[in-house]
Structures are given as structure tokens and as C-alpha cells.
Coordinates of C-alpha atoms and ligand atoms in Angstrom, one line a residue:
X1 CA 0.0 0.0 0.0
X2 CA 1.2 3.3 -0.9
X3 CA 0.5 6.0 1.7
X4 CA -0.3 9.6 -0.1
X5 CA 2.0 11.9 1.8
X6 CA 2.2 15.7 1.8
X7 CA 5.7 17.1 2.3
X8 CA 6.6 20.4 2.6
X9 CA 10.0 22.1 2.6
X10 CA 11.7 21.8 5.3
X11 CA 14.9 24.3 6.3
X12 CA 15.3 22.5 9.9
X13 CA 18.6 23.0 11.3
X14 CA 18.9 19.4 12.8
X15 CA 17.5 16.7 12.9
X16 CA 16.7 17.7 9.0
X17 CA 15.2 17.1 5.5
X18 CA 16.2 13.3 4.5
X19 CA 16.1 12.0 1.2
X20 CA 13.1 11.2 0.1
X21 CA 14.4 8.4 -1.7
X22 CA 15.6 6.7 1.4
X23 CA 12.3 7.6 3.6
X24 CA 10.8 5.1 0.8
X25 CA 13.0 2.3 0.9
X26 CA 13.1 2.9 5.0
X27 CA 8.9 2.7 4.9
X28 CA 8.9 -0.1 2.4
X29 CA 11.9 -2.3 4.8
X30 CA 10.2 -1.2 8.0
X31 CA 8.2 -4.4 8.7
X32 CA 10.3 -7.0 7.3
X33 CA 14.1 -6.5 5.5
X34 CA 14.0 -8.5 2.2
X35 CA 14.9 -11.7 2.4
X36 CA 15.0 -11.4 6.2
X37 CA 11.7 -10.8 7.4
X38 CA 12.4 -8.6 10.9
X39 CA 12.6 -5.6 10.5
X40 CA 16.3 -3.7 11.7
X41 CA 15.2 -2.6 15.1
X42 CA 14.3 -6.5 16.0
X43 CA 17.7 -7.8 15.1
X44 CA 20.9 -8.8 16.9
X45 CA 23.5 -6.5 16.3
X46 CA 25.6 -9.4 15.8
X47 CA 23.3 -11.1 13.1
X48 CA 25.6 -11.1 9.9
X49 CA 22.4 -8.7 8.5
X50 CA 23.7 -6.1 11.1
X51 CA 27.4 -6.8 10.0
X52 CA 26.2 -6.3 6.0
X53 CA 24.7 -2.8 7.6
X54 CA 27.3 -1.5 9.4
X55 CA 29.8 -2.4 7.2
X56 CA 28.3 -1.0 4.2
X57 CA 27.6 2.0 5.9
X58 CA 31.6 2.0 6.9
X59 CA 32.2 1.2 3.2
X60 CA 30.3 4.4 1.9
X61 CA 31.7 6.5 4.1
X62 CA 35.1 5.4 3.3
X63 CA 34.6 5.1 -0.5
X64 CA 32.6 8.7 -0.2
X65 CA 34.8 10.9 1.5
X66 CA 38.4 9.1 0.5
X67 CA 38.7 7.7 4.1
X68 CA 42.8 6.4 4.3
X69 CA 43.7 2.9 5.8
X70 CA 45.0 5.0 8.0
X71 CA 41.8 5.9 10.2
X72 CA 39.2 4.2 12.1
X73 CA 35.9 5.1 11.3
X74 CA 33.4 4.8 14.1
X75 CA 29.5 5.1 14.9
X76 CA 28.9 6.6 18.4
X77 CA 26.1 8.0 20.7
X78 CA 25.8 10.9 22.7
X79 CA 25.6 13.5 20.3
X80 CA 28.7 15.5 19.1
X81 CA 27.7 17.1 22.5
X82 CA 29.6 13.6 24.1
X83 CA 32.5 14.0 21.7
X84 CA 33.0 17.8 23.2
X85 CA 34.2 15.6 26.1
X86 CA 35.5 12.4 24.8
X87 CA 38.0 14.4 22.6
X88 CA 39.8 15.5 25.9
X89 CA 38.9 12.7 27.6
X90 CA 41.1 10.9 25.5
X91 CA 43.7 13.4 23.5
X92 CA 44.3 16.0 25.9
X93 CA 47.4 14.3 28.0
X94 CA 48.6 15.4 31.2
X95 CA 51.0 18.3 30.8
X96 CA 50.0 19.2 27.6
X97 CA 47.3 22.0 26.0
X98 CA 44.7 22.0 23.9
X99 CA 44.2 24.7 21.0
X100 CA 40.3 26.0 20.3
X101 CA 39.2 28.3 17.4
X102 CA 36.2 29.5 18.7
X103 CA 33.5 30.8 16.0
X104 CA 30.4 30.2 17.7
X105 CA 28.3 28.5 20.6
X106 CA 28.8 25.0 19.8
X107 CA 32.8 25.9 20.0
X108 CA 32.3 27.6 23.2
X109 CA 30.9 24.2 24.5
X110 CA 33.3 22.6 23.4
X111 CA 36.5 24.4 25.1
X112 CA 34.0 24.2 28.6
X113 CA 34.0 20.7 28.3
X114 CA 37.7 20.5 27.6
X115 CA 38.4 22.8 30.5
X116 CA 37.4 20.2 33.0
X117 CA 39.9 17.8 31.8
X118 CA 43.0 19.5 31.1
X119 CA 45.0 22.8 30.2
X120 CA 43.6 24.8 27.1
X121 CA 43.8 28.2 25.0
X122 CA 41.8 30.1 22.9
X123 CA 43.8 30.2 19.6
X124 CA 41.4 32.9 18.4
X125 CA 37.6 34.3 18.8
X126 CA 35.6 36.3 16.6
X127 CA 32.7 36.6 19.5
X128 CA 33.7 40.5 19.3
X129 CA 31.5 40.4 16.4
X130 CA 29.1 38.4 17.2
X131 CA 31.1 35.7 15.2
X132 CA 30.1 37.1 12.0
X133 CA 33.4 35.4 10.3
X134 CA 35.9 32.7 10.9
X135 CA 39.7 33.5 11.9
X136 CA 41.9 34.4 9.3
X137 CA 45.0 32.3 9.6
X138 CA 47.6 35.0 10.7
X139 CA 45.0 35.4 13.5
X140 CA 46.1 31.8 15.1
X141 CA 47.5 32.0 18.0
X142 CA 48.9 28.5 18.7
X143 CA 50.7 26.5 21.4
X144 CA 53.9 25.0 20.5
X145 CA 53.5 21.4 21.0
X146 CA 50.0 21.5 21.4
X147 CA 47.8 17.9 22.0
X148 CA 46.0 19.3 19.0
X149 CA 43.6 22.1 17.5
X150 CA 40.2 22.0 18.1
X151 CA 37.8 23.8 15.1
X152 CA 34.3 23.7 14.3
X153 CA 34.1 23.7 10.3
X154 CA 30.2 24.9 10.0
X155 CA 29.0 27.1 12.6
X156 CA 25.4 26.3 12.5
X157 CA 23.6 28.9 14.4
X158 CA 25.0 31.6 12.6
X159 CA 25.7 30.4 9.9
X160 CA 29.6 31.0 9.0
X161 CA 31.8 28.1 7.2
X162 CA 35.3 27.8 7.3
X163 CA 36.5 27.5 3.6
X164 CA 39.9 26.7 4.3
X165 CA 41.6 24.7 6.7
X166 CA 43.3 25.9 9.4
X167 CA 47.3 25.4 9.0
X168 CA 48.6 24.0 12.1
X169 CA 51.1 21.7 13.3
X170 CA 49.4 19.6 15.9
X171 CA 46.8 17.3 15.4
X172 CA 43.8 19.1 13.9
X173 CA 40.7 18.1 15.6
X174 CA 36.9 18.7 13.7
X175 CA 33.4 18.9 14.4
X176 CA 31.9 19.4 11.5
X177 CA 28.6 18.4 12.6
X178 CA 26.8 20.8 9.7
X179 CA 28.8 20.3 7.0
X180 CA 30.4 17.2 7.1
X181 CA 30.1 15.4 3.7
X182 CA 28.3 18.4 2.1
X183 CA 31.3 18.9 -0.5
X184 CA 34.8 17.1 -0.9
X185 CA 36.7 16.9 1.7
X186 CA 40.4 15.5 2.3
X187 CA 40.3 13.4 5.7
X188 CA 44.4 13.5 5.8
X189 CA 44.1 16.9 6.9
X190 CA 42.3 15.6 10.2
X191 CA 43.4 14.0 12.9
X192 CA 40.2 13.2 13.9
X193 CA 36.8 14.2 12.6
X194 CA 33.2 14.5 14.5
X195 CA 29.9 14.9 13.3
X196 CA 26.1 14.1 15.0
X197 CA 24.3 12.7 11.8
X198 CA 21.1 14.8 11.8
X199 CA 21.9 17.4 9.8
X200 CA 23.7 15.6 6.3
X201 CA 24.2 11.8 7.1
X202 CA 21.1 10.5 8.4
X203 CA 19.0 10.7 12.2
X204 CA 20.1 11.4 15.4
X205 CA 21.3 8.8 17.8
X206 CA 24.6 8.2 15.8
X207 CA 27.6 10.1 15.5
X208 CA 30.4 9.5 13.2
X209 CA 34.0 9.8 14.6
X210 CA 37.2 9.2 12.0
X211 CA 40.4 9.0 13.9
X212 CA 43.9 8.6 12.9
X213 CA 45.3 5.4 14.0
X214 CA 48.4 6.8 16.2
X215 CA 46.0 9.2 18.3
X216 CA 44.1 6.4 19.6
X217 CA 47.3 5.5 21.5
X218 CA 46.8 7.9 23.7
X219 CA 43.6 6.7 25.4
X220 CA 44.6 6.1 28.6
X221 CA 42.8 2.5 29.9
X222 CA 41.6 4.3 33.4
X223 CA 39.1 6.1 31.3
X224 CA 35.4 4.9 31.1
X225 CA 34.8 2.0 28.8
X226 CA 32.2 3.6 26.9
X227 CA 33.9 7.1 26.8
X228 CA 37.4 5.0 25.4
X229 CA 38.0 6.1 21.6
X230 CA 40.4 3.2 21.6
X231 CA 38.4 0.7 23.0
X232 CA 35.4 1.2 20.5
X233 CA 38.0 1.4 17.7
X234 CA 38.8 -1.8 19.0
X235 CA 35.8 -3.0 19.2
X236 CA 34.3 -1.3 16.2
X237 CA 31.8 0.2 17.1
X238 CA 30.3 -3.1 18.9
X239 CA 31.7 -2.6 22.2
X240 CA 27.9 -2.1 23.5
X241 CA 24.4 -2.3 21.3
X242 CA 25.3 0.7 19.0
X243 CA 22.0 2.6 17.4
X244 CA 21.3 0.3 14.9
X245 CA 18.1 2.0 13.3
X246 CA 20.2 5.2 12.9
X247 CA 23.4 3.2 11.0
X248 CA 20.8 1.5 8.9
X249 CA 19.3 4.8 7.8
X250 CA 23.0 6.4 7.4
X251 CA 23.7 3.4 5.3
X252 CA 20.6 4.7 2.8
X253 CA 21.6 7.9 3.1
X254 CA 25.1 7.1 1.9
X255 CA 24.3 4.7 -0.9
X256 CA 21.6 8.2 -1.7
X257 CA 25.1 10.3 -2.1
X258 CA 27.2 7.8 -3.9
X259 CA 23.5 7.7 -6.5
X260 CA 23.6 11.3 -6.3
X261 CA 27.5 11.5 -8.0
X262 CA 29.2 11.7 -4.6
X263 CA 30.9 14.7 -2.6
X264 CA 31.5 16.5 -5.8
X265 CA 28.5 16.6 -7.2
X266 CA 26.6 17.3 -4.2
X267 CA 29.0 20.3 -3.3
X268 CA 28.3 21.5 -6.8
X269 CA 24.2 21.5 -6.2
X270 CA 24.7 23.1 -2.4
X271 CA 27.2 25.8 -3.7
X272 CA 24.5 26.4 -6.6
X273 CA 21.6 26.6 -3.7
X274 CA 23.7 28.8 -1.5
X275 CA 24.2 31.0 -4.1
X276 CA 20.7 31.3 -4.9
X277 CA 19.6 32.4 -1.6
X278 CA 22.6 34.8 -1.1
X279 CA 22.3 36.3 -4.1
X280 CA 18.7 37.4 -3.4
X281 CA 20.1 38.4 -0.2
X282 CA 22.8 40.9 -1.8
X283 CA 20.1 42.2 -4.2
X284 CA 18.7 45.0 -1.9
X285 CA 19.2 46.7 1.4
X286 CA 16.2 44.9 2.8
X287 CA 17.7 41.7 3.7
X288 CA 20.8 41.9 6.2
X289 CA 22.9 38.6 5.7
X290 CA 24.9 38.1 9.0
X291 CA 28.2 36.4 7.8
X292 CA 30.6 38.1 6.1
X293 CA 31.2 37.2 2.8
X294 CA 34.0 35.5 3.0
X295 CA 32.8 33.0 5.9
X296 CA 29.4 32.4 4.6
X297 CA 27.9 29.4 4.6
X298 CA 26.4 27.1 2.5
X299 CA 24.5 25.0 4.9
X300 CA 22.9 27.8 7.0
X301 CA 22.3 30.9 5.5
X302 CA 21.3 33.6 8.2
X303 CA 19.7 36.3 7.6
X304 CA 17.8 39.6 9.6
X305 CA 15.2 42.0 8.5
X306 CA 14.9 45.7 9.5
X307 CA 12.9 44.8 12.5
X308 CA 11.8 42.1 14.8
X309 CA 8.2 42.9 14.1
X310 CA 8.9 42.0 10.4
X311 CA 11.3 38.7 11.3
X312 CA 8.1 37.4 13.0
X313 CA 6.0 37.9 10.3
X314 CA 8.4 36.7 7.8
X315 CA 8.3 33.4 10.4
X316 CA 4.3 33.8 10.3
X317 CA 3.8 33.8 6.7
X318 CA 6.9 31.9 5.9
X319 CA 5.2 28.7 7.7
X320 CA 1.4 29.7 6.2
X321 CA 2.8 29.2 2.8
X322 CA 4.6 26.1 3.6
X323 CA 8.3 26.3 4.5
X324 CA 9.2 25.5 8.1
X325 CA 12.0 26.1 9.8
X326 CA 12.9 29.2 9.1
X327 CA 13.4 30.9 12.6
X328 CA 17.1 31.5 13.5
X329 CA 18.1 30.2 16.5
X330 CA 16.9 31.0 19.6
X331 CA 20.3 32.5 21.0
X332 CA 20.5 35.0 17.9
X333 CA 17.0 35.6 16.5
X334 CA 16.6 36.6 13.1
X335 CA 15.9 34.0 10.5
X336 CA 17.9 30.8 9.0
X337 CA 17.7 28.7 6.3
X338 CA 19.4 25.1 6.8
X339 CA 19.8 23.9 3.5
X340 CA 21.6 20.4 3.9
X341 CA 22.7 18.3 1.5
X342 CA 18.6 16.4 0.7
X343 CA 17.1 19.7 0.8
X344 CA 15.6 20.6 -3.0
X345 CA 16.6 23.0 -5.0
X346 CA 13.2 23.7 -6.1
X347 CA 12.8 24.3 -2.5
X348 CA 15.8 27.2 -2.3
X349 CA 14.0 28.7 -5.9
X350 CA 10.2 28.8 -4.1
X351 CA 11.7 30.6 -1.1
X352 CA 13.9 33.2 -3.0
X353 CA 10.8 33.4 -5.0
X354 CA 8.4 33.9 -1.5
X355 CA 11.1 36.1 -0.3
X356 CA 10.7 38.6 -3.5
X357 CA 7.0 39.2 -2.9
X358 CA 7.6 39.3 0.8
X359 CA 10.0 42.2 0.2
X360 CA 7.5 43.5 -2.2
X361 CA 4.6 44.1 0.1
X362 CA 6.9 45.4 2.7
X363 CA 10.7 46.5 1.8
Ligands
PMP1 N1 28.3 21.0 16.9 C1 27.6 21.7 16.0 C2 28.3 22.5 14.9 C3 26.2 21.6 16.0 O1 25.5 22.2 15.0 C4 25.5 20.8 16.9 C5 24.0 20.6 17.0 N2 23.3 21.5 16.3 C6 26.3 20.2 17.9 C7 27.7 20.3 17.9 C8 25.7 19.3 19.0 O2 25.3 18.2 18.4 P1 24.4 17.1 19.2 O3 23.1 17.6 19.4 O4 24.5 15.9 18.3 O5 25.1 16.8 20.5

């Protein structure tokens, strides 16, 4: 039976817009797997189904985003949130300092988590304007010797994107929870990459970690089993019962990308939507586009108006005609657009197009 569904565009910052193409084959599995008869959430996670899953899903990723030998690539819980801790908890060895670039909130609760497990600095801040931009590079201030270099790549609430990697000489740590696997990306650069899935890769409940092999040396064996990078490297990802529903739907969502041309060809359709909206942006005086040019970007475009009272009728009539979402973030007001990786273009075109008569009736 097919069910009729109405769908309407959805700019959600996380948890986001899926494919559509893998909420189909999701519905259509849900009851039984082919061939198997249970459906994912009813199996072992040792059934050699489970292993086809999770391996596939490794696969992907690996074959996706150029992955070396050289890394482990693991499925986690706890959010990127846990990984704000684990990445201390594990890296950040006695006697030693930790580097953060801090561009935004989720940064800031980063270097608070680290700062209850060891020694840190702030390498650089752009919160003296309101984080408008990322650090230039002859803005790094870095420790000699450093454990490594924390960065958030996409700054999701409001909505600045590093375009060029940081060049440092410790390890360079990630979370590039909004961005990760939205355009080509060379791993080798990492040391170790984090990202909750429910913005690009698939639901929440599952967060993807690549580390370099020689970090994972340094997880001390005194630290909680389940907070051990090593030990679930070890273990691969199987240490515990990992979230097996959201690995099954990152598996879809991976097999979606490699369908869709891979990294490079979904960079090319998310710079073309980002372009789209900023451009209408740039077109008048009416719209006031909070990054700075250079740091915009492509996943969250943010945006004010000239007043509150108009931002909350934009939200008003915005969701009336069908797109939800659109509310910035509660910490900085004003209005967002998440445009992941499954949101439509036709869906960027119908907002620029609301947008225009908005400005219309009031600019
Ligand atoms: N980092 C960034 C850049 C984020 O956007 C988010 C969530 N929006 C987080 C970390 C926290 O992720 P989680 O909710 O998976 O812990």
C-alpha cells in the first residue's frame, strides 16, 4: 500500500530534511528487511544482516569521503555534544594544552568541556563580532606542541563556514557536525573528525568519529569504557548495542550520495543553492545577511530583516505558505535557512521566490 503523503519544505537545522528516496525504501523495509523478514530494530547486532549494515555504511563513508587505511571510522552515541568531552577525555594528556578556534556556541561548549579535563587556549575568537566570520589564519595564535587544534568547520547557528583549513602543526581536531560530507573533503588533513548525523548523514542517535590510528594511543585505559576512543575502535563500534536504526538509515543515506554523484557533485548542487539564496540576499538593502562574505555558509544561511516585528512575520507567513524552519536560532534571532545536503533545490528557488514578494509588500 502506498501511503499519499504531503511534504513540505523543510529548512530545519537538525534533525533535517532526508532523502526522500531513502524515507521510501526505510517505509517499504520497515516491517520486514527483504529476504530477512524482521525488521532492523528487532535484530541482533551481531546477526551477519547487522554486520552487511554497518559495514556497508563504513564502506560508503570510506569510499565517499576518500577515508585512508590509515583511520578508524566509528559510529557513536551521545551526540557531538559527548565528543566535546570524549575528545579531551582521551587526547588532551597530562602536561599538555589544547588549541580551540572558537566561532560560535557550539565551539564555546566545546573548550568548557575541555576545560574540565586538562590545560587549554583560545587560539582565536571572533565573538567580538558576534562571530560574524571565521579566523583568518595570521589570526592563530597556537601553542607550540599543542595535544591538538580543536575547530568547528560549519557554525550552524549563525551560519559561518570555514572554507579553508586551518594550517597548524598539531593534530587538527573537527566537528563538522553541519557540514560534514556536504562537498569534498580531504580526511588526511584531520586527525580526527566528528559529526552528529542529523543534519547531512542520516538521524540522530549516531555520531560518526574518524580517527587517525596513532591518536588512539593515547587513550589512557583508566578512562570509562564507553567514553574509550580506543576501545570502540577496538571494538568497532560493537563494544555495546550501537543505534542500529540510525546506521541502517546512514547506510541509505550514503548509498543516496554515492547515486547522487558523490561529494563532488553534491558540493556543486549546495554551492548552486547557497548562491541562490545569497544572491537574493545581496540584491537589496532589505535583507541583512549576518556572515561576512568570506565566511558564509552554505549549509545555514542567516539572515535579519529591518525589524523584529517584520522577522516574525516573515516566520508567520513563511510557515502559512509552507516552508518550516525558518526561525534563526533562539540565542541570535533573526531568521535561518538550513539547506543540507537532501534539501531541493526547487525548495531554495520557491523561497527566493516567496522572499521577492515578501520584500514586495513590505521593503
Ligand atoms: N556542533 C555543531 C556544529 C552543531 O550544530 C551541533 C548541533 N546542532 C552540535 C555540535 C551538538 O550536536 P548534538 O546535538 O548531536 O550533540
Amino acid at each position: 500500500m502506498t501511503v499519499q503523503v504531503h511534504r513540505i519544505y523543510n529548512f530545519s537545522a537538525g534533525p533535517a530534511v532526508l532523502p526522500e528516496a531513502v524515507l521510501e525504501e526505510a517505509q517499504r523495509d520497515l516491517m520486514a528487511l527483504p529476504g530477512v523478514g524482521m525488521s532492523v530494530m528487532e535484530i541482533s547486532h551481531r546477526s551477519t544482516t547487522f554486520d552487511e549494515i554497518i559495514h556497508g555504511a563504513e564502506a560508503d563513508l570510506r569510499a565517499l569521503g576518500g577515508i585512508p587505511d590509515t583511520y578508524k571510522v566509528l559510529f557513536l552515541q551521545g551526540g557531538a555534544s559527548l565528543q566535546f568531552s570524549m575528545v579531551p577525555m582521551n587526547l588532551l594528556t597530562p602536561g599538555s594544552t589544547a588549541d580551540y578556534i572558537v566561532t560560535g556556541d557550539w565551539a564555546k561548549k566545546a573548550l568548557k568541556e575541555a576545560k574540565k579535563v586538562g590545560a587549554t587556549a583560545v587560539a582565536a575568537s571572533t565573538e567580538a563580532e558576534q562571530f560574524n566570520r571565521v579566523p583568518r589564519q595570521s589570526e592563530l595564535t597556537l601553542t607550540p606542541g599543542a595535544a591538538y587544534v580543536h575547530m568547528t568547520s560549519n557554525n550552524t547557528i549563525v551560519g559561518t563556514q570555514a572554507h579553508e583549513v586551518p594550517q597548524v602543526d598539531a593534530p587538527l581536531v573537527c566537528d563538522a557536525s553541519s557540514d560534514m560530507y556536504s562537498r569534498p573533503i580531504d580526511i588526511s588533513t584531520f586527525a580526527l573528525i566528528y559529526a552528529g548525523a542529523q543534519k547531512n548523514l542520516g538521524p540522530s542517535g549516531v555520531t560518526v568519529v574518524i580517527v587517525r590510528d596513532d591518536l588512539l594511543a593515547r587513550s589512557s585505559d583508566q578512562l570509562p569504557s564507553m567514553l574509550n576512543l580506543k576501545l570502540m575502535a577496538e571494538n568497532k563500534s560493537l563494544y555495546n548495542t550501537p543505534p542500529v536504526f540510525g546506521i541502517y538509515i546512514l547506510r541509505l543515506v550514503l548509498k543516496w550520495m554515492r547515486s547522487q554523484g558523490g561529494l563532488e557533485a553534491i558540493g556543486r548542487v549546495n554551492e548552486r543553492k547557497a548562491t541562490l539564496l545569497y544572491d537574493e540576499l545581496d540584491r537589496s538593502g532589505f535583507w541583512r545577511p549576518h556572515a561576512e562574505s568570506g565566511s558564509r555558509s552554505r549549509m545555514n544561511v542567516t539572515f535579519r530583516l529591518p525589524s523584529e516585528e517584520l522577522e516574525k512575520t516573515f516566520v508567520k507567513e513563511s510557515t502559512a505558505a509552507g516552508f518550516d524552519g525558518l526561525k534563526g536560532h533562539r540565542s541570535v534571532g533573526g531568521l535561518r535557512a538550513s539547506i543540507y545536503n537532501a534539501f531541493p533545490e526547487a525548495g531554495v528557488a520557491a523561497l527566493v521566490e516567496f522572499m521577492r514578494e515578501f520584500e514586495r509588500r513590505n521593503g
